């Protein structure tokens, strides 16, 4: 969940490390630090700071005060031990002979710590990472071989990790290793880099290697060598990242989140265009054949957070349109409930980063049970993508804000495409209906833009309710799934307590929470459920609630009940989430701005959740 950078080359390392860390701030962190080998003093200098990265930047004069061309950097999101300079990375041995940064969690750190204490090691921090660096040192002293020391340490560690490691007596090299946590290796004419994610290195290079699970990398100024856990050298193909650096910049917008909300029409269009060719859905690059789809008797969708809400929408659409039974699980629950997976089924894993720890574990569980896995991910070469049988890539481009918007919207498109293709292959819809659905799908970018063009009304309303204590979202069917995502957007960036409820459940306890002027947002985009949800809104209004109604153009009767109404263009009922979610994204954004909060980096949250 934290960020790692590393550089070895001909340029001064510290400014490059700090620049890379600044591009990883979206991942969430509470402290930061760098370690650089100073060729003049022949020492590794470590500088740390609690709080925002700007403190570390000021402390090091933007890196200029830390000489040296080989170093590693880190932003920490606290797991073991409070946020503090002492617990911040990089961590090191007492004599700074080994220095290490770490992303992930070492589950057996207490057991390893006890072993190291018996070997006369002492500890200065509360972190599991300090155990890792001293374990590497323990084996390095035994073997005098850095690859063997790292390999033997990896065999002893249980948990997830990405490591960047420096050895004092090997000043011309950086070592990296990973298991279940993201790490990439970049290379350009000036040297080599390591990073947790692509944006950290886009200013330097678009040529990267993906280091695999239980693999080790050895970086010098001129080359990268890779080894497996058995210390055997292996070869890797270099991959060219198609994003450019500008895609990971704000581009004149006040916040990344607002920029990414406005990028949704293009992201949706690009994702449709990748799979709809000459009026037909083409999954040939995915490898998903008509025979495979036709054989499916059940689908299991596993995901976390907003991706889980995509799964809820996909369930309604796949079951109604594709006539396939669908179960949706939170990935963390799926992996611990010993799920019974029937033959002729498929697990769909939805993840923006492709590195979400619980989703990756759920994927592996499904494969252990002999079920094929389709992933919907945004990051090419990510762990989930590499380990899946089939991959539908979304074309959102880099998403920097912690609160997902455009990645969520492109995941919806992937779900719609799968449902339409399933319905066609199973003979549930004919060619005419198939063409009509695809034609309507292609209108979504323009209709999303129309919603964005009306954002000032949402901004005005959001400022009115910026001091709300509680907000409730109500809906039925797909509208309930929309409400779940709208509620999450509100709570994660505005810190207002927010809940989504299936409107039919109001009478079973929830209505007791309604007080005078409590804001309740009713989502009413499903024609067959419109009147039922209106009835639920009347129930809460009679108990003092202030009502916002979100519906399609033409449903102006909502104004008889709602105090404030927002309209989105009409579309196929299956696709309505793509339009209705945009006002709720904007509402969460503008409430957060009105409260003066850090929209892109909300407290306690991280973009890529790579720990349980």
Coordinates of C-alpha atoms in Angstrom, one line a residue:
X1 CA 0.0 0.0 0.0
X2 CA 3.0 2.2 0.3
X3 CA 5.4 3.3 -2.4
X4 CA 8.9 2.2 -3.4
X5 CA 11.4 3.9 -5.7
X6 CA 15.0 3.1 -6.5
X7 CA 17.6 4.4 -8.9
X8 CA 21.2 3.5 -9.9
X9 CA 22.9 5.3 -12.7
X10 CA 24.9 8.3 -13.8
X11 CA 22.6 11.0 -12.3
X12 CA 22.1 12.1 -8.7
X13 CA 19.7 9.7 -7.2
X14 CA 17.9 11.6 -4.4
X15 CA 16.0 14.0 -6.7
X16 CA 14.9 11.1 -8.9
X17 CA 13.8 9.1 -5.8
X18 CA 11.8 12.0 -4.5
X19 CA 10.2 12.7 -7.8
X20 CA 9.2 9.1 -8.1
X21 CA 7.7 9.1 -4.6
X22 CA 5.7 12.2 -5.4
X23 CA 4.1 10.3 -8.2
X24 CA 3.2 7.5 -5.7
X25 CA 1.5 9.8 -3.1
X26 CA -1.9 8.6 -4.3
X27 CA -1.1 5.2 -2.9
X28 CA -1.5 6.5 0.7
X29 CA 1.2 7.1 3.2
X30 CA 2.1 8.7 6.6
X31 CA 5.9 9.0 6.4
X32 CA 8.7 8.9 3.9
X33 CA 12.4 8.3 3.6
X34 CA 15.4 7.8 1.2
X35 CA 18.7 6.1 1.5
X36 CA 21.6 7.0 -0.9
X37 CA 25.1 5.7 -1.1
X38 CA 27.6 8.6 -1.0
X39 CA 30.7 7.6 -3.0
X40 CA 32.8 10.4 -1.3
X41 CA 32.2 9.2 2.2
X42 CA 31.6 5.6 1.3
X43 CA 28.6 5.6 3.5
X44 CA 24.8 5.1 3.0
X45 CA 23.0 8.2 4.2
X46 CA 19.4 7.7 5.4
X47 CA 17.0 10.6 5.7
X48 CA 13.4 10.2 7.0
X49 CA 10.4 12.4 7.8
X50 CA 7.0 11.9 9.3
X51 CA 4.0 13.3 7.5
X52 CA 3.7 14.5 3.9
X53 CA 6.5 14.0 1.4
X54 CA 7.0 17.8 1.2
X55 CA 8.6 17.6 4.7
X56 CA 11.3 15.2 3.4
X57 CA 11.7 17.3 0.2
X58 CA 12.4 20.4 2.4
X59 CA 14.7 18.4 4.7
X60 CA 16.9 17.3 1.8
X61 CA 16.7 20.5 -0.3
X62 CA 14.7 18.7 -3.0
X63 CA 17.3 15.9 -2.8
X64 CA 20.2 18.2 -3.7
X65 CA 21.7 17.9 -0.2
X66 CA 22.0 14.1 -0.5
X67 CA 24.9 13.2 -2.9
X68 CA 25.2 9.9 -4.6
X69 CA 24.0 8.0 -7.7
X70 CA 22.5 4.9 -6.1
X71 CA 19.6 4.9 -3.7
X72 CA 16.2 3.7 -2.6
X73 CA 13.1 5.6 -1.4
X74 CA 9.8 4.8 0.3
X75 CA 6.5 6.2 1.5
X76 CA 5.0 4.2 4.4
X77 CA 1.4 3.4 5.2
X78 CA 1.5 2.2 8.8
X79 CA 0.7 -1.4 9.6
X80 CA 3.1 -2.4 12.3
X81 CA 3.9 0.5 14.6
X82 CA 2.5 4.1 14.7
X83 CA 3.5 6.7 12.0
X84 CA 6.8 8.0 13.2
X85 CA 10.3 8.8 11.9
X86 CA 11.6 5.8 13.8
X87 CA 9.2 3.4 12.1
X88 CA 9.6 5.1 8.7
X89 CA 11.6 3.3 5.9
X90 CA 14.3 2.7 4.8
X91 CA 15.2 0.3 7.6
X92 CA 18.8 -0.9 8.2
X93 CA 21.2 -2.9 10.3
X94 CA 22.9 -1.1 13.2
X95 CA 26.0 -0.4 11.0
X96 CA 24.0 0.4 7.9
X97 CA 25.6 -2.5 6.1
X98 CA 22.2 -3.6 4.7
X99 CA 19.4 -1.1 4.0
X100 CA 15.9 -2.1 2.9
X101 CA 12.5 -0.7 1.9
X102 CA 9.4 -2.9 2.0
X103 CA 5.8 -2.9 0.7
X104 CA 3.6 -5.6 2.2
X105 CA 3.2 -7.5 5.5
X106 CA 5.4 -10.1 7.0
X107 CA 3.0 -12.4 8.8
X108 CA 5.6 -14.4 10.8
X109 CA 7.8 -11.4 11.8
X110 CA 7.4 -12.2 15.5
X111 CA 8.7 -15.7 15.0
X112 CA 11.6 -14.4 12.9
X113 CA 12.4 -11.6 15.4
X114 CA 12.7 -14.2 18.2
X115 CA 15.2 -16.1 16.1
X116 CA 17.2 -13.0 15.4
X117 CA 17.2 -11.9 19.0
X118 CA 18.8 -15.2 19.9
X119 CA 21.5 -14.4 17.2
X120 CA 22.2 -11.2 19.2
X121 CA 20.3 -8.8 16.9
X122 CA 18.6 -5.8 18.6
X123 CA 15.6 -3.8 17.3
X124 CA 14.9 -0.1 17.3
X125 CA 11.4 0.0 15.6
X126 CA 8.0 -1.6 15.9
X127 CA 7.9 -2.7 12.3
X128 CA 8.0 -6.0 10.6
X129 CA 10.3 -4.5 8.0
X130 CA 13.2 -4.2 10.4
X131 CA 13.0 -8.0 10.9
X132 CA 13.3 -8.4 7.1
X133 CA 16.5 -6.3 6.8
X134 CA 18.1 -8.1 9.7
X135 CA 17.1 -11.5 8.3
X136 CA 18.8 -10.6 5.0
X137 CA 21.9 -9.4 7.0
X138 CA 21.9 -12.7 9.0
X139 CA 22.1 -14.8 5.8
X140 CA 24.5 -12.4 4.1
X141 CA 27.0 -12.8 6.9
X142 CA 26.7 -16.6 6.5
X143 CA 26.9 -16.7 2.7
X144 CA 28.6 -13.5 1.5
X145 CA 26.3 -13.8 -1.5
X146 CA 23.5 -11.2 -1.8
X147 CA 21.3 -13.3 -4.1
X148 CA 21.6 -16.3 -1.8
X149 CA 21.0 -14.2 1.3
X150 CA 17.8 -12.7 -0.3
X151 CA 16.7 -16.1 -1.5
X152 CA 17.1 -17.8 1.8
X153 CA 15.3 -14.9 3.5
X154 CA 12.4 -15.2 1.1
X155 CA 12.1 -18.9 1.9
X156 CA 11.7 -18.0 5.6
X157 CA 9.3 -15.1 5.2
X158 CA 5.5 -15.7 5.2
X159 CA 3.4 -12.9 3.9
X160 CA 3.6 -10.4 1.0
X161 CA 6.5 -8.2 0.1
X162 CA 8.3 -6.1 -2.4
X163 CA 11.8 -5.3 -1.4
X164 CA 14.4 -2.8 -2.5
X165 CA 17.8 -3.6 -0.9
X166 CA 21.2 -2.0 -0.8
X167 CA 24.4 -3.6 0.6
X168 CA 27.1 -1.2 1.9
X169 CA 29.9 -3.3 0.5
X170 CA 28.3 -3.7 -3.0
X171 CA 27.9 0.1 -3.8
X172 CA 27.2 -0.4 -7.5
X173 CA 24.1 -2.4 -7.2
X174 CA 20.5 -2.4 -6.0
X175 CA 18.6 -5.6 -5.4
X176 CA 14.8 -6.2 -5.6
X177 CA 12.5 -9.1 -4.8
X178 CA 8.8 -9.6 -4.6
X179 CA 6.0 -11.9 -3.5
X180 CA 2.4 -10.8 -4.0
X181 CA 3.2 -7.0 -3.9
X182 CA 3.7 -4.9 -7.0
X183 CA 7.2 -4.0 -8.2
X184 CA 8.4 -3.0 -11.7
X185 CA 11.9 -2.4 -13.1
X186 CA 12.6 0.4 -15.5
X187 CA 15.6 1.1 -17.7
X188 CA 16.9 4.0 -19.7
X189 CA 20.2 5.3 -21.1
X190 CA 21.1 6.8 -17.7
X191 CA 20.5 3.8 -15.5
X192 CA 17.9 1.5 -14.0
X193 CA 15.0 2.1 -11.6
X194 CA 12.6 0.2 -9.4
X195 CA 9.1 1.4 -8.5
X196 CA 5.8 0.2 -7.0
X197 CA 3.8 1.5 -10.0
X198 CA 4.2 2.9 -13.5
X199 CA 3.6 6.6 -12.7
X200 CA 6.8 6.8 -10.6
X201 CA 9.0 6.2 -13.6
X202 CA 7.1 7.7 -16.5
X203 CA 9.3 10.8 -16.4
X204 CA 12.4 8.6 -16.9
X205 CA 11.4 5.8 -19.1
X206 CA 8.5 3.8 -20.6
X207 CA 10.6 0.6 -20.9
X208 CA 9.9 -1.8 -18.0
X209 CA 10.4 -5.4 -16.8
X210 CA 7.7 -7.0 -14.6
X211 CA 9.5 -9.0 -11.9
X212 CA 7.5 -12.1 -11.2
X213 CA 6.4 -13.7 -7.9
X214 CA 9.3 -15.1 -5.9
X215 CA 11.9 -13.6 -8.2
X216 CA 14.9 -11.5 -7.5
X217 CA 16.4 -8.6 -9.6
X218 CA 20.0 -7.3 -9.6
X219 CA 20.3 -3.8 -11.0
X220 CA 23.5 -2.0 -12.0
X221 CA 23.9 1.2 -14.0
X222 CA 23.9 -0.7 -17.3
X223 CA 21.8 -3.8 -16.9
X224 CA 19.2 -5.9 -15.0
X225 CA 19.6 -9.6 -14.2
X226 CA 16.8 -11.7 -12.9
X227 CA 16.9 -14.9 -10.7
X228 CA 14.3 -17.3 -9.5
X229 CA 14.0 -18.4 -5.9
X230 CA 16.5 -21.2 -6.6
X231 CA 19.0 -18.5 -7.6
X232 CA 19.0 -19.6 -11.2
X233 CA 19.3 -16.8 -13.7
X234 CA 16.2 -16.3 -15.9
X235 CA 15.4 -14.0 -18.8
X236 CA 12.7 -11.3 -19.1
X237 CA 11.1 -9.5 -22.0
X238 CA 11.1 -5.7 -21.8
X239 CA 7.6 -4.2 -22.1
X240 CA 6.8 -0.7 -23.4
X241 CA 4.3 1.3 -21.4
X242 CA 1.8 3.1 -23.6
X243 CA 0.8 5.7 -21.1
X244 CA 2.7 8.9 -21.3
X245 CA 3.8 11.1 -18.4
X246 CA 1.2 13.7 -19.2
X247 CA -1.6 11.2 -18.5
X248 CA -0.4 11.0 -14.9
X249 CA -0.5 14.8 -14.4
X250 CA -3.4 17.1 -13.4
X251 CA -3.6 18.9 -16.7
X252 CA -5.0 22.1 -15.3
X253 CA -7.6 20.5 -13.0
X254 CA -7.5 21.4 -9.3
X255 CA -7.5 17.7 -8.4
X256 CA -6.8 14.4 -10.0
X257 CA -10.2 13.1 -9.1
X258 CA -12.0 16.0 -11.0
X259 CA -9.7 15.3 -14.0
X260 CA -10.5 11.6 -13.9
X261 CA -14.2 12.2 -13.6
X262 CA -14.0 14.3 -16.8
X263 CA -11.9 11.7 -18.5
X264 CA -14.7 9.1 -18.3
X265 CA -16.2 9.7 -21.7
X266 CA -12.9 9.0 -23.4
X267 CA -12.0 6.1 -21.1
X268 CA -15.4 4.5 -21.8
X269 CA -15.1 5.1 -25.5
X270 CA -11.6 3.6 -25.6
X271 CA -12.7 0.5 -23.7
X272 CA -15.7 0.0 -26.0
X273 CA -13.5 0.5 -29.1
X274 CA -11.0 -2.1 -27.9
X275 CA -13.6 -4.8 -28.0
X276 CA -16.3 -3.7 -30.4
X277 CA -15.2 -4.0 -34.0
X278 CA -17.4 -3.6 -37.1
X279 CA -20.5 -3.8 -35.0
X280 CA -19.5 -7.0 -33.2
X281 CA -17.9 -7.8 -29.8
X282 CA -14.5 -9.3 -30.4
X283 CA -13.0 -11.2 -27.4
X284 CA -10.3 -12.9 -29.6
X285 CA -7.5 -11.0 -27.9
X286 CA -9.0 -12.0 -24.5
X287 CA -8.9 -15.7 -25.6
X288 CA -12.5 -16.1 -24.4
X289 CA -14.2 -18.3 -27.0
X290 CA -17.9 -18.6 -27.8
X291 CA -17.7 -22.2 -26.7
X292 CA -16.4 -21.2 -23.3
X293 CA -19.1 -18.6 -22.8
X294 CA -21.8 -21.0 -24.0
X295 CA -20.7 -23.6 -21.5
X296 CA -21.0 -21.4 -18.5
X297 CA -23.7 -22.5 -16.0
X298 CA -22.7 -20.2 -13.2
X299 CA -20.4 -17.2 -12.6
X300 CA -18.8 -16.0 -9.4
X301 CA -17.6 -12.4 -9.2
X302 CA -15.1 -11.5 -6.5
X303 CA -13.8 -8.0 -5.8
X304 CA -13.2 -5.3 -3.2
X305 CA -14.5 -1.8 -2.7
X306 CA -15.8 -0.1 -5.8
X307 CA -14.9 -3.1 -7.9
X308 CA -17.4 -5.1 -5.7
X309 CA -20.1 -2.6 -6.6
X310 CA -19.3 -3.2 -10.3
X311 CA -19.8 -6.9 -9.5
X312 CA -23.3 -6.1 -8.0
X313 CA -24.3 -4.3 -11.2
X314 CA -22.8 -7.1 -13.3
X315 CA -24.9 -9.6 -11.4
X316 CA -28.2 -7.9 -12.3
X317 CA -27.1 -7.4 -16.0
X318 CA -25.7 -10.9 -16.5
X319 CA -28.6 -12.6 -14.9
X320 CA -31.3 -10.6 -16.6
X321 CA -29.7 -10.2 -20.0
X322 CA -27.4 -13.3 -20.2
X323 CA -29.6 -15.6 -18.1
X324 CA -26.6 -17.0 -16.1
X325 CA -26.8 -17.3 -12.3
X326 CA -24.2 -15.1 -10.7
X327 CA -22.9 -14.9 -7.2
X328 CA -21.0 -11.9 -6.0
X329 CA -18.5 -12.0 -3.1
X330 CA -16.2 -9.7 -1.3
X331 CA -12.9 -11.2 -2.1
X332 CA -11.9 -11.3 1.5
X333 CA -15.0 -13.3 2.3
X334 CA -14.8 -15.6 -0.7
X335 CA -11.3 -16.8 0.2
X336 CA -12.3 -17.7 3.8
X337 CA -15.7 -19.4 3.3
X338 CA -14.4 -22.4 1.4
X339 CA -16.7 -21.7 -1.6
X340 CA -18.3 -24.6 -3.5
X341 CA -17.7 -24.0 -7.1
X342 CA -19.7 -26.0 -9.6
X343 CA -18.4 -27.5 -12.8
X344 CA -18.8 -25.4 -16.0
X345 CA -18.4 -22.2 -14.0
X346 CA -16.0 -19.2 -14.1
X347 CA -14.7 -16.8 -11.5
X348 CA -14.5 -13.1 -12.5
X349 CA -12.0 -11.0 -10.6
X350 CA -12.4 -7.3 -10.8
X351 CA -9.5 -5.0 -9.8
X352 CA -8.2 -1.6 -10.9
X353 CA -4.6 -2.2 -10.0
X354 CA -4.5 -6.0 -10.6
X355 CA -2.6 -6.3 -7.3
X356 CA -5.4 -6.2 -4.7
X357 CA -4.2 -8.8 -2.1
X358 CA -7.6 -10.4 -1.2
X359 CA -8.6 -10.5 -4.9
X360 CA -5.3 -12.1 -5.9
X361 CA -5.8 -14.7 -3.1
X362 CA -9.3 -15.4 -4.3
X363 CA -8.1 -15.9 -7.8
X364 CA -5.5 -18.5 -6.6
X365 CA -8.2 -20.3 -4.6
X366 CA -10.4 -20.5 -7.6
X367 CA -7.6 -22.0 -9.7
X368 CA -6.8 -24.5 -6.9
X369 CA -10.4 -25.6 -7.2
X370 CA -10.0 -26.1 -10.9
X371 CA -12.2 -23.2 -12.1
X372 CA -11.1 -20.9 -14.8
X373 CA -10.6 -17.2 -14.0
X374 CA -11.4 -14.1 -16.1
X375 CA -10.0 -10.8 -14.7
X376 CA -11.1 -7.3 -15.5
X377 CA -8.1 -5.1 -14.7
X378 CA -6.6 -1.8 -15.7
X379 CA -2.9 -2.5 -15.4
X380 CA -1.2 -4.6 -18.1
X381 CA 1.2 -7.2 -16.6
X382 CA -0.2 -6.9 -13.1
X383 CA -0.2 -10.0 -10.9
X384 CA -3.9 -10.7 -11.3
X385 CA -3.7 -10.3 -15.1
X386 CA -0.7 -12.6 -15.3
X387 CA -2.3 -15.4 -13.3
X388 CA -5.7 -15.3 -14.9
X389 CA -6.8 -17.5 -17.8
X390 CA -8.5 -14.6 -19.5
X391 CA -8.1 -10.9 -19.2
X392 CA -10.4 -8.0 -20.2
X393 CA -8.2 -5.0 -19.9
X394 CA -9.9 -1.7 -19.3
X395 CA -8.6 1.4 -21.0
X396 CA -8.8 4.0 -18.2
X397 CA -5.2 5.0 -18.3
X398 CA -3.4 5.9 -15.1
X399 CA -5.8 6.6 -12.3
X400 CA -4.1 8.7 -9.5
X401 CA -6.8 9.7 -7.1
X402 CA -7.5 7.2 -4.4
X403 CA -11.2 7.4 -5.1
X404 CA -11.8 5.5 -8.3
X405 CA -14.0 7.0 -11.0
X406 CA -12.9 6.3 -14.6
X407 CA -11.6 2.8 -13.7
X408 CA -15.0 2.0 -12.2
X409 CA -16.7 3.2 -15.3
X410 CA -14.6 1.1 -17.6
X411 CA -15.1 -2.0 -15.5
X412 CA -18.8 -1.4 -16.0
X413 CA -18.3 -1.4 -19.8
X414 CA -16.4 -4.7 -19.6
X415 CA -19.3 -6.2 -17.6
X416 CA -21.9 -5.0 -20.2
X417 CA -19.9 -6.4 -23.1
X418 CA -19.6 -9.8 -21.4
X419 CA -23.3 -9.8 -20.7
X420 CA -24.3 -8.8 -24.2
X421 CA -22.0 -11.4 -25.7
X422 CA -23.3 -14.1 -23.4
X423 CA -26.9 -13.3 -24.3
X424 CA -26.0 -13.5 -28.0
X425 CA -24.1 -16.7 -27.8
X426 CA -26.7 -18.4 -25.7
X427 CA -29.4 -17.4 -28.2
X428 CA -31.3 -15.2 -25.7
X429 CA -31.2 -12.1 -27.9
X430 CA -31.4 -12.0 -31.7
X431 CA -29.1 -10.0 -34.1
X432 CA -31.4 -7.0 -34.1
X433 CA -31.4 -6.7 -30.3
X434 CA -27.7 -7.4 -30.2
X435 CA -27.0 -4.5 -32.6
X436 CA -29.4 -2.2 -30.8
X437 CA -27.6 -2.8 -27.5
X438 CA -24.2 -2.1 -29.0
X439 CA -25.5 1.0 -30.7
X440 CA -26.8 2.3 -27.4
X441 CA -23.6 1.3 -25.7
X442 CA -21.7 3.6 -28.1
X443 CA -23.9 6.6 -27.1
X444 CA -22.7 6.4 -23.4
X445 CA -19.6 8.6 -23.8
X446 CA -21.7 11.5 -25.2
X447 CA -24.4 11.0 -22.5
X448 CA -21.8 11.0 -19.8
X449 CA -20.4 14.2 -21.2
X450 CA -24.0 15.7 -21.0
X451 CA -24.1 14.9 -17.3
X452 CA -20.7 16.5 -16.8
X453 CA -21.9 19.6 -18.6
X454 CA -24.6 20.1 -15.8
X455 CA -22.1 19.8 -12.9
X456 CA -22.7 23.3 -11.5
X457 CA -26.1 22.3 -10.1
X458 CA -24.4 19.4 -8.2
X459 CA -21.7 21.8 -7.0
X460 CA -24.3 24.2 -5.6
X461 CA -26.2 21.4 -3.8
X462 CA -23.1 19.8 -2.4
X463 CA -22.0 23.1 -0.8
X464 CA -25.4 23.3 0.9
X465 CA -24.9 19.9 2.5
X466 CA -21.1 20.0 3.2
X467 CA -21.8 20.0 7.0
X468 CA -24.1 17.0 6.9
X469 CA -23.6 14.4 9.6
X470 CA -25.3 11.5 7.9
X471 CA -26.4 10.8 4.4
X472 CA -28.4 7.8 3.2
X473 CA -28.7 6.4 -0.4
X474 CA -31.7 4.3 -1.4
X475 CA -32.4 2.2 -4.4
X476 CA -33.8 -1.1 -5.7
X477 CA -32.1 -3.5 -8.1
X478 CA -29.4 -1.8 -10.2
X479 CA -30.3 1.4 -8.4
X480 CA -29.2 -0.2 -5.1
X481 CA -25.8 -1.1 -6.7
X482 CA -25.5 2.5 -7.8
X483 CA -26.4 3.7 -4.3
X484 CA -23.6 1.5 -2.8
X485 CA -21.0 3.2 -5.0
X486 CA -22.4 6.7 -4.5
X487 CA -22.3 6.1 -0.7
X488 CA -18.7 4.9 -0.9
X489 CA -17.7 8.0 -2.9
X490 CA -19.3 10.2 -0.3
X491 CA -17.7 8.6 2.8
X492 CA -14.2 8.0 1.5
X493 CA -13.4 11.5 0.5
X494 CA -15.8 13.7 2.6
X495 CA -15.6 11.7 5.8
X496 CA -19.4 12.0 6.2
X497 CA -21.1 8.9 7.6
X498 CA -22.9 7.5 4.6
X499 CA -24.9 4.3 4.0
X500 CA -26.6 2.7 1.1
X501 CA -29.7 0.6 1.7
X502 CA -31.9 -1.5 -0.5
X503 CA -35.1 0.6 -0.3
X504 CA -37.3 -2.4 0.5
X505 CA -35.3 -2.9 3.7
X506 CA -36.2 0.5 5.2
X507 CA -38.9 -0.9 7.4
X508 CA -36.6 -3.5 8.9
X509 CA -34.8 -1.1 11.1
X510 CA -33.1 1.5 8.9
X511 CA -35.9 4.0 9.0
X512 CA -35.3 4.5 12.7
X513 CA -32.1 6.5 11.7
X514 CA -34.0 9.2 9.9
X515 CA -34.1 12.5 11.7
X516 CA -35.2 16.0 10.7
X517 CA -33.2 17.3 7.7
X518 CA -31.3 14.1 7.2
X519 CA -30.3 14.0 3.6
X520 CA -31.6 10.9 1.7
X521 CA -30.7 10.3 -1.9
X522 CA -33.2 8.2 -3.8
X523 CA -31.9 6.6 -7.0
X524 CA -34.7 5.8 -9.5
X525 CA -33.5 4.9 -12.9
X526 CA -35.3 1.5 -13.3
X527 CA -38.8 2.1 -14.8
X528 CA -40.4 -1.0 -13.2
X529 CA -39.2 0.0 -9.7
X530 CA -39.8 3.8 -9.9
X531 CA -43.1 3.9 -8.1
X532 CA -41.9 1.5 -5.3
X533 CA -38.8 3.6 -4.6
X534 CA -41.0 6.8 -4.6
X535 CA -43.1 5.2 -1.9
X536 CA -40.0 4.6 0.2
X537 CA -38.9 8.2 -0.3
X538 CA -42.3 9.4 0.9
X539 CA -41.8 7.2 4.0
X540 CA -38.6 8.9 4.9
X541 CA -39.8 12.4 4.0
X542 CA -42.7 12.0 6.4
X543 CA -40.2 11.5 9.1
X544 CA -38.3 14.7 8.4
X545 CA -35.8 13.7 5.7
X546 CA -34.6 16.1 3.0
X547 CA -34.8 14.3 -0.3
X548 CA -32.6 14.4 -3.4
X549 CA -33.9 12.4 -6.4
X550 CA -31.7 11.0 -9.1
X551 CA -33.5 9.8 -12.2
X552 CA -33.8 9.9 -16.0
X553 CA -35.0 12.8 -18.1
X554 CA -38.7 12.6 -18.4
X555 CA -39.4 11.2 -14.9
X556 CA -40.3 14.7 -13.7
X557 CA -42.9 13.3 -11.3
X558 CA -40.1 12.8 -8.9
X559 CA -40.3 16.5 -8.2
X560 CA -43.6 15.9 -6.4
X561 CA -41.6 14.0 -3.7
X562 CA -38.0 15.1 -3.9
X563 CA -36.8 18.5 -2.6
X564 CA -33.9 18.6 -5.2
X565 CA -33.8 16.5 -8.4
X566 CA -31.0 15.5 -10.7
X567 CA -31.6 14.1 -14.2
X568 CA -29.5 11.9 -16.5
X569 CA -30.1 11.0 -20.1
X570 CA -32.2 7.9 -20.8
X571 CA -30.5 4.8 -21.9
X572 CA -30.9 1.0 -21.7
X573 CA -31.9 0.0 -18.2
X574 CA -28.8 -2.2 -18.1
X575 CA -26.4 0.7 -18.8
X576 CA -28.0 3.3 -16.5
X577 CA -25.2 2.9 -13.9
X578 CA -22.7 4.5 -16.2
X579 CA -24.7 7.7 -16.2
X580 CA -26.3 7.8 -12.8
X581 CA -23.0 7.3 -11.0
X582 CA -21.5 10.5 -12.4
X583 CA -23.6 13.0 -10.4
X584 CA -22.8 11.0 -7.2
X585 CA -19.1 11.1 -8.0
X586 CA -19.4 14.9 -8.5
X587 CA -21.4 15.3 -5.3
X588 CA -18.8 13.4 -3.2
X589 CA -16.0 15.5 -4.8
X590 CA -17.7 18.9 -4.3
X591 CA -18.6 18.1 -0.7
X592 CA -15.0 17.2 0.0
X593 CA -13.8 20.4 -1.7
X594 CA -16.3 22.5 0.3
X595 CA -14.9 21.0 3.5
X596 CA -11.3 21.8 2.5
X597 CA -10.2 18.2 2.5
X598 CA -7.4 16.5 0.6
X599 CA -9.6 15.0 -2.2
X600 CA -7.0 12.9 -3.9
X601 CA -5.4 11.5 -0.8
X602 CA -8.1 10.9 1.9
X603 CA -6.9 10.0 5.3
X604 CA -6.2 6.3 6.2
X605 CA -6.8 5.1 2.6
X606 CA -4.5 3.8 -0.1
X607 CA -5.0 3.4 -3.8
X608 CA -3.7 -0.1 -4.2
X609 CA -4.6 -2.4 -1.2
X610 CA -1.8 -4.9 -1.3
X611 CA -2.2 -6.1 2.2
X612 CA -5.1 -7.9 3.9

